Coordinates of C-alpha atoms in Angstrom, one line a residue:
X1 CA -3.7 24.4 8.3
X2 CA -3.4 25.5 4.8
X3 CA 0.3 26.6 5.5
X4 CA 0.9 23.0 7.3
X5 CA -0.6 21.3 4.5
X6 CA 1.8 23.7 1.6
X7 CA 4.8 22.4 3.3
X8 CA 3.9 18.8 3.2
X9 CA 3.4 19.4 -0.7
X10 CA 6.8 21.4 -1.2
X11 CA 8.8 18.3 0.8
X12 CA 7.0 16.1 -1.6
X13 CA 8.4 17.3 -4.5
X14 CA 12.4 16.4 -4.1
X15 CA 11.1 12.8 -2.9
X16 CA 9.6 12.2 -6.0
X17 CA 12.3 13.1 -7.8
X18 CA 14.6 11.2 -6.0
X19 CA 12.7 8.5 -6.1
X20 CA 11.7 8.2 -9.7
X21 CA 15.2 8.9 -10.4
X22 CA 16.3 6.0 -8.2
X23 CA 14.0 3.4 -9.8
X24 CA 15.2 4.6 -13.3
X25 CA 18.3 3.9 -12.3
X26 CA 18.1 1.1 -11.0
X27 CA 15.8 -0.9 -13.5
X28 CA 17.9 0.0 -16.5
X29 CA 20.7 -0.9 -15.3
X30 CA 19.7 -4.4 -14.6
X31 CA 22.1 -6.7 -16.6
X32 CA 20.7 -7.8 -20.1
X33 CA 19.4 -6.4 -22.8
X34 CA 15.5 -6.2 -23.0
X35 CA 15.2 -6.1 -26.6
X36 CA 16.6 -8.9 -27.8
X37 CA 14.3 -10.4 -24.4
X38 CA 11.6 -9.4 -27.0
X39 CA 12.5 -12.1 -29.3
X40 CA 13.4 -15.3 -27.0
X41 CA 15.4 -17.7 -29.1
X42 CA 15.3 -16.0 -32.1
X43 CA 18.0 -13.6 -33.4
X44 CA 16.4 -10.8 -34.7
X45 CA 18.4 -9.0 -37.6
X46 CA 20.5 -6.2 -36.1
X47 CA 18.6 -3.5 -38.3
X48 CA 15.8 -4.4 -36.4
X49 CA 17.7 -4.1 -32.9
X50 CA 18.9 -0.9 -34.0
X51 CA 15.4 0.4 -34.9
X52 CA 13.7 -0.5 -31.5
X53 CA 16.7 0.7 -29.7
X54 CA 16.1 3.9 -31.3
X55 CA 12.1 3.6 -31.3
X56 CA 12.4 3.2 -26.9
X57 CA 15.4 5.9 -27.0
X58 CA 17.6 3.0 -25.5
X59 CA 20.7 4.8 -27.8
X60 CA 20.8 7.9 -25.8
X61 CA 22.5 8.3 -22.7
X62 CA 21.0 7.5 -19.4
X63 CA 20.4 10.9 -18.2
X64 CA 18.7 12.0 -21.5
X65 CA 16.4 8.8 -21.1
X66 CA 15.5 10.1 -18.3
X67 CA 14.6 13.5 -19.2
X68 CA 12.8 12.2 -22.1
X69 CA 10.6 9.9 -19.1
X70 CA 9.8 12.6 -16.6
X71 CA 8.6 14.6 -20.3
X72 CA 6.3 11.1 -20.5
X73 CA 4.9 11.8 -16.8
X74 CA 4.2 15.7 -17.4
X75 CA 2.6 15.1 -20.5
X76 CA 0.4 12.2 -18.8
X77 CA 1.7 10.0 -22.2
X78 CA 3.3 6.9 -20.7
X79 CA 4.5 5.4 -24.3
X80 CA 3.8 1.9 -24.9
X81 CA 5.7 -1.1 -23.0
X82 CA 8.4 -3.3 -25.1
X83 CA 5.6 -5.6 -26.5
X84 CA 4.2 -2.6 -28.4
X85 CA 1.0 -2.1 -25.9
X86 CA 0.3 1.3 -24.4
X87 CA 1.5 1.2 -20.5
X88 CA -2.0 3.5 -20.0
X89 CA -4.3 0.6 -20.7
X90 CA -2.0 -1.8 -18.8
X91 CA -2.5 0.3 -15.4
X92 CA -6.1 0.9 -16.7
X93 CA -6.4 -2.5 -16.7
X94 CA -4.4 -3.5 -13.1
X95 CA -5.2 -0.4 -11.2
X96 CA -8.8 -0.4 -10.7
X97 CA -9.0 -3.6 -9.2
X98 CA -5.9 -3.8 -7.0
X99 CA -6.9 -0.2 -5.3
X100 CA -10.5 -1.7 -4.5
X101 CA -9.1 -4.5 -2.7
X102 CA -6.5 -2.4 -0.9
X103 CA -9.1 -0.2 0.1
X104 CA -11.4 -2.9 1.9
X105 CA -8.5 -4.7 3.1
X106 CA -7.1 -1.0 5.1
X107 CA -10.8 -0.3 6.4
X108 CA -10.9 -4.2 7.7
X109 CA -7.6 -4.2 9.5
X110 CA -8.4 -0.4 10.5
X111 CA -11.9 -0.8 12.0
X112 CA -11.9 -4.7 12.9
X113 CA -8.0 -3.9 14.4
X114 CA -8.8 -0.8 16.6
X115 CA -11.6 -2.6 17.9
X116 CA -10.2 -5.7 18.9
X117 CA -7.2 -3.5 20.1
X118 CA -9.0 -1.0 22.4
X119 CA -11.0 -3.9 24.2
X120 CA -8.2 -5.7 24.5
X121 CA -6.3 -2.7 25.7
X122 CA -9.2 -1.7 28.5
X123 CA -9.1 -5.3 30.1
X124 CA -5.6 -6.0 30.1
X125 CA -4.8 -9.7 31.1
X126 CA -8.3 -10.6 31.2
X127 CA -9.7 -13.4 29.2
X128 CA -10.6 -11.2 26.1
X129 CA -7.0 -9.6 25.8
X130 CA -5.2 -12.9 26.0
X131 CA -7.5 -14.6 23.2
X132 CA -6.7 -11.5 21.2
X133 CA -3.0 -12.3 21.6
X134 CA -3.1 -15.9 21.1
X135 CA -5.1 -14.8 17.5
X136 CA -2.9 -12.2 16.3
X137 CA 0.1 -13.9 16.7
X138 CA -1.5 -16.8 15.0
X139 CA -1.6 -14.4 12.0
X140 CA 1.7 -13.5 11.9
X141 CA 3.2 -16.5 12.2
X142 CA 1.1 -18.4 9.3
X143 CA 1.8 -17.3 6.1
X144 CA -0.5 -15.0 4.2
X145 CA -1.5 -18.6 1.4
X146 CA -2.0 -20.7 4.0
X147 CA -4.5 -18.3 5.4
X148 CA -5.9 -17.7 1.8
X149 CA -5.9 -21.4 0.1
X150 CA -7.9 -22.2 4.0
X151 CA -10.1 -19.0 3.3
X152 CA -11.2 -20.0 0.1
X153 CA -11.4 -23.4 0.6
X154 CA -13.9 -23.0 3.8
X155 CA -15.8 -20.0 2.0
X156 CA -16.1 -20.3 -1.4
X157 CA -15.2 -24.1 -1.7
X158 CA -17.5 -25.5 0.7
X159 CA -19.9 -22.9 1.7
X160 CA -20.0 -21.5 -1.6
X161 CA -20.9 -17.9 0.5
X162 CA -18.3 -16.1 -2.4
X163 CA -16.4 -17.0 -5.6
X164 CA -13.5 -19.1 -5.2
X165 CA -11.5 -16.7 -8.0
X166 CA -12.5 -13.2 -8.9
X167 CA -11.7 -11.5 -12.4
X168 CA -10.7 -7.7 -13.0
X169 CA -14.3 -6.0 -13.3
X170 CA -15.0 -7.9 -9.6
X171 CA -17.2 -5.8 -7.4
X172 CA -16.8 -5.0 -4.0
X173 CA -18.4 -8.0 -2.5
X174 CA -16.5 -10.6 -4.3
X175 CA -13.1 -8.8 -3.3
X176 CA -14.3 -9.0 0.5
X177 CA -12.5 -12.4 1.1
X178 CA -9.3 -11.0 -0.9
X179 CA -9.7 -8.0 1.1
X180 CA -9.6 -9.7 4.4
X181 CA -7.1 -12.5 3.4
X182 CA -4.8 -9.4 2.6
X183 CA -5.0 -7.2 5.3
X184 CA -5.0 -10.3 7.8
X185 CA -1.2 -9.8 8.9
X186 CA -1.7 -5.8 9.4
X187 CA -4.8 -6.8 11.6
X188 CA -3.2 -8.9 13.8
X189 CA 0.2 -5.9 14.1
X190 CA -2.9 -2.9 14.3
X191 CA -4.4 -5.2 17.0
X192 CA -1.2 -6.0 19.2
X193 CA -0.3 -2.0 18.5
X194 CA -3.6 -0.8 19.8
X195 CA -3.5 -2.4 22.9
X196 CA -0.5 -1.6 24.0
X197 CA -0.7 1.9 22.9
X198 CA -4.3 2.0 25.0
X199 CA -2.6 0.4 28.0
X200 CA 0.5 2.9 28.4
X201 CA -2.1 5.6 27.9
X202 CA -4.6 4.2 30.5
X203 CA -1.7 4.8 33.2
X204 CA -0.6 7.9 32.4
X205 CA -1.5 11.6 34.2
X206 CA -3.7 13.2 32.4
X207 CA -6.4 10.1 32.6
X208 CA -6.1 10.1 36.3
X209 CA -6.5 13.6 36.5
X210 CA -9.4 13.6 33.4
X211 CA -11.4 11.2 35.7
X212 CA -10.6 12.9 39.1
X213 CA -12.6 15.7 37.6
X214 CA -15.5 13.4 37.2
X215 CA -15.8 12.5 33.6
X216 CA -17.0 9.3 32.8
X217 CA -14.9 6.5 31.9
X218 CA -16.4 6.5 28.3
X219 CA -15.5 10.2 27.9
X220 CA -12.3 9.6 29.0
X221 CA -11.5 6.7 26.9
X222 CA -13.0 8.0 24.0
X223 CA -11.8 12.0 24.1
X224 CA -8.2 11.6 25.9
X225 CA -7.0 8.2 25.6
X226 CA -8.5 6.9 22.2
X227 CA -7.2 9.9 20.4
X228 CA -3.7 9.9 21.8
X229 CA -3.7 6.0 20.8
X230 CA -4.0 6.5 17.3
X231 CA -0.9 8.4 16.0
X232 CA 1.2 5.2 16.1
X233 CA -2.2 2.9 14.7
X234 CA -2.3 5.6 12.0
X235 CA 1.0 5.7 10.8
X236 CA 1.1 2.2 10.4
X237 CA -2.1 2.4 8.2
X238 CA -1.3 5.1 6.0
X239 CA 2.5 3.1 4.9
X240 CA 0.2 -0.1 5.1
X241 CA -1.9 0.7 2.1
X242 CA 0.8 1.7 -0.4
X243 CA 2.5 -1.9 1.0
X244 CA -0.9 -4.1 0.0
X245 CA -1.3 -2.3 -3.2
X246 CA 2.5 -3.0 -3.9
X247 CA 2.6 -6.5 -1.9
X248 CA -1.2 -8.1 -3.0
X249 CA 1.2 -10.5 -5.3
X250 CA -0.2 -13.6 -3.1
X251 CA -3.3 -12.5 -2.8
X252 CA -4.0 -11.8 -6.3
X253 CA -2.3 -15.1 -7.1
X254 CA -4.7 -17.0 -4.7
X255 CA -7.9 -15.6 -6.2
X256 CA -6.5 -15.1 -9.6
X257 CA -6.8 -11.2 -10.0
X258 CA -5.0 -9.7 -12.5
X259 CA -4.0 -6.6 -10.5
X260 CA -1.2 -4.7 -9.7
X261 CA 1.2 -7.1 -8.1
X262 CA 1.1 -9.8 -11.0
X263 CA 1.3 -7.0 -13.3
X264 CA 4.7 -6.0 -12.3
X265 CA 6.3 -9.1 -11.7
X266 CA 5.4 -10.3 -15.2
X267 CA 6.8 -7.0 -16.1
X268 CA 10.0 -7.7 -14.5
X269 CA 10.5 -11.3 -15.6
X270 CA 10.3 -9.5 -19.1
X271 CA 12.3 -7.2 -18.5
X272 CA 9.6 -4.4 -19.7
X273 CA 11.5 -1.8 -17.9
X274 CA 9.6 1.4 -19.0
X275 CA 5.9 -0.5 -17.4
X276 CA 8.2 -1.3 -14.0
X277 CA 9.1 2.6 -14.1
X278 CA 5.8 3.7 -14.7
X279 CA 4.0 1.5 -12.1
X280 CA 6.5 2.2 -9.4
X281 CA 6.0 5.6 -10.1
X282 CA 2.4 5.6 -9.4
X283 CA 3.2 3.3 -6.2
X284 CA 5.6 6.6 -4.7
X285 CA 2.7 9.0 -5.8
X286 CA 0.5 6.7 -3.9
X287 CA 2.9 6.6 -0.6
X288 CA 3.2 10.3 -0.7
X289 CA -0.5 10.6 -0.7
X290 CA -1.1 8.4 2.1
X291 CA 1.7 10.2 4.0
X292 CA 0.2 13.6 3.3
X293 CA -3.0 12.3 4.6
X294 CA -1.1 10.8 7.7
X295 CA 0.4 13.9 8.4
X296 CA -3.0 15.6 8.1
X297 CA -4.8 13.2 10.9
X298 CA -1.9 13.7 13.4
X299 CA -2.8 17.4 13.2
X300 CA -6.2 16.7 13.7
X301 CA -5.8 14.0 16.4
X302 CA -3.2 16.2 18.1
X303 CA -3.9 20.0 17.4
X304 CA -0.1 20.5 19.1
X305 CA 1.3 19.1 16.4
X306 CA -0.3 21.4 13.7
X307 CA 0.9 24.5 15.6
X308 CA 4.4 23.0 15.9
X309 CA 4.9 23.0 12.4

């Protein structure tokens, strides 16, 4: 295992190179010119251009700004963003509250989905599987604030069960409407891709053969064919909750968090290029992670695939 789990952190090394690399690449060499962005209508003096151009190291070539950035990451000092504020107390700031909500929102769709998805898996075509249908492709085809604006109009609105908008120090039970508002879409895929998954496996050889040698049905379901189900639910999951933290845009906007997703598109329509750097590069730390960890449950579902690699 520990040889298994080296490997994944060797291969993760070029990709997040690569990828940094990529983004720095690509958000600097947007058109337009960020600091004079600083200054809207007004002209600033061209002393003062010069002075901030050589304050963010925007006079240097592109390859020794980026040198001078991946010194920033190793060093754990991010710099401050354009506006002169320190890009650690912006993530501080976004980070906390955005993981929180991703987090409820990937153990909603994971246990509420599975669930839905292995009933509706064991009684294919029966009344239960073709409500579960009918409701998950409801989700998918509304969008994400329609669900929301209904959600917190029912719930917080009219029932006045939770707060209609939550602020950044929000605990974890005023983020569970977010939570499930967010993860609603994944639900409804986690759902359809359970049951399919548990209705290939409920024909195939070794479940007849588990259940000629007279193990129960619940054994069977719940040692051979739940287990073998799960590699495709999982690796949905585990690129799922680096998606929500990067996609909770809507969500956020909905219930008025100030998280992650409003963070960076501020950042953007700024054109605060070293916070959009920073922040993506904590989102392909982030997908790694749950990659490594994706890797690590197929080994554990399957113990084949350990040994194979």
């Amino acid at each position: 295992m520990l040889w298994f789990i080296g490997r994944r952190l060797l291969q993760m090394i070029p990709v997040f190179f690569g990828a940094t690399f990529l983004i720095y690449f690509m958000v600097f060499a947007l058109p337009g010119d960020p600091i004079l962005a600083l200054f809207g209508e007004k002209t600033p003096s061209p002393a003062v251009v010069e002075q901030l151009r050589a304050q963010y190291h925007l006079d240097q070539p592109f390859i020794v700004q980026y040198l001078l950035y991946l010194k920033s990451l190793v060093t754990f000092d991010l710099g401050n963003s354009f506006s002169g504020r320190p890009i650690a107390d912006v993530m501080a700031k976004a980070f906390p509250v955005t993981l929180r909500l991703a987090t409820l929102a990937v153990l909603f769709e994971a246990v509420a989905g599975i669930t839905v998805g292995l009933i509706s898996g064991l009684r294919k075509g029966k009344f239960f599987d073709s409500s579960a249908l009918v409701v998950s492709l409801l989700l998918i085809s509304i969008p994400t604030f329609v669900i929301g604006f209904v959600l917190q109009y029912v719930f917080a609105v009219q029932l006045g069960w939770t707060k209609a908008t939550v602020g950044p120090q929000a605990g974890w039970s005023e983020l569970v409407l977010p939570a499930i508002v967010l993860a609603s879409v994944s639900f409804a895929y986690i759902i359809r891709l359970t049951r399919t998954s548990i209705s290939e496996n409920m024909g195939a050889d070794y479940v007849r053969t588990a259940s000629s040698k007279g193990l129960t049905r619940g054994r069977v379901v719940r040692v051979h064919v739940l287990r073998n189900s799960l590699i495709p639910v999982v690796t949905f999951i585990g690129a799922d909750f680096g998606a929500l933290m990067v996609g909770a845009i809507v969500t956020e906007g909905i219930f008025n968090i100030p998280g992650v997703g409003g963070t960076v598109f501020q950042a953007i329509k700024q054109g605060q290029g070293p916070t959009v750097v920073s922040f993506v590069a904590v989102f392909v730390i982030i997908f790694m992670v749950a990659n490594l960890l994706v890797d690590l449950l197929y080994a554990v579902l399957d113990p084949r695939i350990r040994y194979a690699n």
